Amino acid sequence: MNFDVIVVGAGPGGATCAWKCAELGLKVLLLDRAPSLPRYKPCGGGIPSSLVRHVEGLEPEKFIDLTVTKLRHTWRGKSPVLAEMTCRDGKPAEVWMVQRPRFDTYLVEKAKSAGAVLRLGVKVSDITVTYEGVTVTAGEENWTARYVVGADGAKGIVGARAGLRLGKRWGIAREVEIPYEYAPPAPDHPEGTRGAILRDACYLDYGSVKNGYAWIFPKAGYLSVGAGMLVPRQPKAEQNVGMILMDAIHTMLGSVGMIYPTGMDAPKLWAHPIPFWTGMEPLATKDGRVLLVGDAAGVVQPLFGEGIQYAVRTGAIAAQQLAANTTLQYTEAVKTELAGEFDAALRVGKVFHRTPYLSYRLGVKNPAGTKLVGRLMSGEVSLEHLEQRIYDKLKNPFK
Ligand SMILES: Cc1cc2nc3c(=O)[nH]c(=O)nc-3n(C[C@H](O)[C@H](O)[C@H](O)COP(=O)(O)OP(=O)(O)OC[C@H]3O[C@@H](n4cnc5c(N)ncnc54)[C@H](O)[C@@H]3O)c2cc1C
């Protein structure tokens, strides 16, 4: 065997897995098809600050671009509500904005410093599993290892070749990055509308996309503006999904007095699948040779469409199992850590998407809802707790 572990894909999931495996003394090869780093990935780049509770050794000051402590909600672009996210002690709860090229490169550097070997410009085309190990093929080149980790994203090839997650379903998101210079809010628009976007607020619009939402996430020097549909409801809706998402982006921009840049200034509009969680399924082959992490494993939280922290966390969990030669327990380990939370998010999402306006009025628009999200983001409460609070509210809406 050339290596103990070959990790395919150097996004947050793969880079973290390679980093943690190398730290635990394994000989690791990290492969990515990108010809060089930093590489771009369409993403809002929002990460809850609770991430550091789960993965040791992260240095937020090295990858945070801006810190968000407020959410601004609108329904179909109208009647904005700005609310603070707070922790139990009243301090602001934080969501970190990262620029993906910088964040992902930070993690890859951690992997390299720990001893992982990085090869870029390598598009993996096949894997072959034998009794002794796994051969990974890219064109004319082959490498062998005891284990392979598929961290190759939403449409990854490793899972497909290993027979894992064959029945997966995707949501879809579109996103554009618009250069932006922050200015102080106009005095008559204290919440930052009309051309003065706040650097410390995420803008969320509901109602234009069924089973989804539109957003503006601030970054230093630009805005990430997008819309996502987490659960395309029916084939007809899926056919129109691109148009629906585009309309939602226009509505989102309109809600802050901006229009979509056109002509020479038109930024590139990206579309990308989101492999949201639909329930626990095997994330390793029966022989334990092939493991999936991150988007390849479908660990995107199905309420917000949040996947970065779960890619990092499954990357770290996989590394522990690989180092201990207990890969047969990997699926169970992910289940223990994430399934309760994700299943709760799935149920909450179903309630929300069945009654979007009522849920918006009673939950989202209510400042108590934003406070609760703050506690979720800081890791003080769980999604299961959020679900319980919603049921309590539905039982007694006036309490
Ligand atoms: C528009 C949009 C907005 C989003 N916003 C947020 C957000 O604000 N917050 C959040 O938490 N999540 C967000 N997500 C989800 C988040 O982007 C993903 O969950 C996250 O990128 C998953 O990380 P990963 O490492 O699993 O996969 P990826 O980041 O997709 O990385 C996969 C890597 O594998 C490589 N690769 C693929 N195939 C091969 C191959 N055959 N050979 C070699 N290398 C290969 C790719 O080049 C890539 O580097 C968003 C998603 C979308 C689409």
PDB file of C-alpha atoms in Angstrom, residues 10-17 19 39 41-52 54-55 58 63-65 95-107 151 153 175 177 213 215 217 219 222 224 272-276 293-296 298-302 304-317 337-338 342 377:
ATOM      1  CA  ALA A  10     -10.177  18.857  -0.851  1.00  0.00           C
ATOM      2  CA  GLY A  11     -13.292  20.824   0.194  1.00  0.00           C
ATOM      3  CA  PRO A  12     -14.020  21.314   3.919  1.00  0.00           C
ATOM      4  CA  GLY A  13     -14.950  17.632   4.396  1.00  0.00           C
ATOM      5  CA  GLY A  14     -11.919  16.131   2.642  1.00  0.00           C
ATOM      6  CA  ALA A  15      -9.366  18.662   3.888  1.00  0.00           C
ATOM      7  CA  THR A  16     -10.503  18.195   7.508  1.00  0.00           C
ATOM      8  CA  CYS A  17     -10.429  14.416   7.150  1.00  0.00           C
ATOM      9  CA  TRP A  19      -5.758  16.971   8.390  1.00  0.00           C
ATOM     10  CA  ARG A  39     -10.495  27.301  -5.918  1.00  0.00           C
ATOM     11  CA  LYS A  41     -17.166  26.853  -4.773  1.00  0.00           C
ATOM     12  CA  PRO A  42     -20.630  28.441  -5.027  1.00  0.00           C
ATOM     13  CA  CYS A  43     -21.635  28.863  -1.387  1.00  0.00           C
ATOM     14  CA  GLY A  44     -23.107  31.443   0.988  1.00  0.00           C
ATOM     15  CA  GLY A  45     -20.185  30.776   3.335  1.00  0.00           C
ATOM     16  CA  GLY A  46     -22.212  31.040   6.562  1.00  0.00           C
ATOM     17  CA  ILE A  47     -20.869  28.951   9.470  1.00  0.00           C
ATOM     18  CA  PRO A  48     -22.316  28.893  13.008  1.00  0.00           C
ATOM     19  CA  SER A  49     -19.743  29.737  15.669  1.00  0.00           C
ATOM     20  CA  SER A  50     -20.682  26.467  17.407  1.00  0.00           C
ATOM     21  CA  LEU A  51     -18.367  24.706  14.924  1.00  0.00           C
ATOM     22  CA  VAL A  52     -15.387  25.210  17.248  1.00  0.00           C
ATOM     23  CA  HIS A  54     -16.948  20.135  17.670  1.00  0.00           C
ATOM     24  CA  VAL A  55     -13.517  20.266  16.010  1.00  0.00           C
ATOM     25  CA  LEU A  58      -9.555  25.508  14.275  1.00  0.00           C
ATOM     26  CA  PHE A  63     -10.621  32.349   8.188  1.00  0.00           C
ATOM     27  CA  ILE A  64     -13.497  34.608   9.348  1.00  0.00           C
ATOM     28  CA  ASP A  65     -14.299  37.307   6.817  1.00  0.00           C
ATOM     29  CA  VAL A  95     -22.595  33.369  12.503  1.00  0.00           C
ATOM     30  CA  TRP A  96     -19.284  33.570  10.711  1.00  0.00           C
ATOM     31  CA  MET A  97     -19.077  34.569   7.087  1.00  0.00           C
ATOM     32  CA  VAL A  98     -16.209  32.885   5.257  1.00  0.00           C
ATOM     33  CA  GLN A  99     -14.980  33.282   1.710  1.00  0.00           C
ATOM     34  CA  ARG A 100     -14.820  29.688   0.564  1.00  0.00           C
ATOM     35  CA  PRO A 101     -11.590  29.904  -1.445  1.00  0.00           C
ATOM     36  CA  ARG A 102      -9.797  31.193   1.682  1.00  0.00           C
ATOM     37  CA  PHE A 103     -11.542  28.876   4.167  1.00  0.00           C
ATOM     38  CA  ASP A 104     -10.970  25.736   2.100  1.00  0.00           C
ATOM     39  CA  THR A 105      -7.323  26.642   1.467  1.00  0.00           C
ATOM     40  CA  TYR A 106      -6.839  27.218   5.212  1.00  0.00           C
ATOM     41  CA  LEU A 107      -8.006  23.642   5.892  1.00  0.00           C
ATOM     42  CA  ALA A 151     -15.237  13.828  -0.024  1.00  0.00           C
ATOM     43  CA  GLY A 153     -19.118  16.718  -3.110  1.00  0.00           C
ATOM     44  CA  GLU A 175     -25.957  32.152  -6.349  1.00  0.00           C
ATOM     45  CA  GLU A 177     -21.548  37.443  -5.984  1.00  0.00           C
ATOM     46  CA  TYR A 213     -35.588  30.821   0.792  1.00  0.00           C
ATOM     47  CA  TRP A 215     -30.510  35.253   1.002  1.00  0.00           C
ATOM     48  CA  PHE A 217     -24.824  37.044   3.023  1.00  0.00           C
ATOM     49  CA  LYS A 219     -18.636  39.467   2.680  1.00  0.00           C
ATOM     50  CA  TYR A 222     -19.117  41.767  -1.991  1.00  0.00           C
ATOM     51  CA  SER A 224     -23.338  36.542  -1.750  1.00  0.00           C
ATOM     52  CA  HIS A 272     -25.242  23.903  -7.725  1.00  0.00           C
ATOM     53  CA  PRO A 273     -27.016  20.869  -6.231  1.00  0.00           C
ATOM     54  CA  ILE A 274     -27.563  20.567  -2.472  1.00  0.00           C
ATOM     55  CA  PRO A 275     -27.632  16.939  -1.276  1.00  0.00           C
ATOM     56  CA  PHE A 276     -29.818  17.500   1.762  1.00  0.00           C
ATOM     57  CA  VAL A 293     -18.065  12.582   4.240  1.00  0.00           C
ATOM     58  CA  GLY A 294     -19.679  15.987   3.684  1.00  0.00           C
ATOM     59  CA  ASP A 295     -21.890  16.561   0.654  1.00  0.00           C
ATOM     60  CA  ALA A 296     -20.877  13.174  -0.746  1.00  0.00           C
ATOM     61  CA  GLY A 298     -25.581  13.936   2.035  1.00  0.00           C
ATOM     62  CA  VAL A 299     -25.058  15.549   5.437  1.00  0.00           C
ATOM     63  CA  VAL A 300     -26.657  18.895   4.618  1.00  0.00           C
ATOM     64  CA  GLN A 301     -29.044  20.045   7.332  1.00  0.00           C
ATOM     65  CA  PRO A 302     -32.460  20.011   5.629  1.00  0.00           C
ATOM     66  CA  PHE A 304     -31.361  25.784   6.460  1.00  0.00           C
ATOM     67  CA  GLY A 305     -29.404  23.917   3.778  1.00  0.00           C
ATOM     68  CA  GLU A 306     -26.282  24.287   5.884  1.00  0.00           C
ATOM     69  CA  GLY A 307     -23.480  21.865   4.997  1.00  0.00           C
ATOM     70  CA  ILE A 308     -20.036  23.331   5.779  1.00  0.00           C
ATOM     71  CA  GLN A 309     -19.915  22.520   9.484  1.00  0.00           C
ATOM     72  CA  TYR A 310     -21.268  19.015   8.855  1.00  0.00           C
ATOM     73  CA  ALA A 311     -18.667  18.377   6.161  1.00  0.00           C
ATOM     74  CA  VAL A 312     -15.967  19.390   8.654  1.00  0.00           C
ATOM     75  CA  ARG A 313     -17.508  17.324  11.437  1.00  0.00           C
ATOM     76  CA  THR A 314     -17.992  14.150   9.374  1.00  0.00           C
ATOM     77  CA  GLY A 315     -14.415  14.587   8.080  1.00  0.00           C
ATOM     78  CA  ALA A 316     -13.193  14.600  11.690  1.00  0.00           C
ATOM     79  CA  ILE A 317     -15.402  11.643  12.712  1.00  0.00           C
ATOM     80  CA  GLU A 337     -23.793  12.674  16.363  1.00  0.00           C
ATOM     81  CA  LEU A 338     -26.155  13.983  13.669  1.00  0.00           C
ATOM     82  CA  PHE A 342     -31.171  16.258  11.225  1.00  0.00           C
ATOM     83  CA  MET A 377     -25.868  29.069  16.112  1.00  0.00           C
TER      84      MET A 377
END
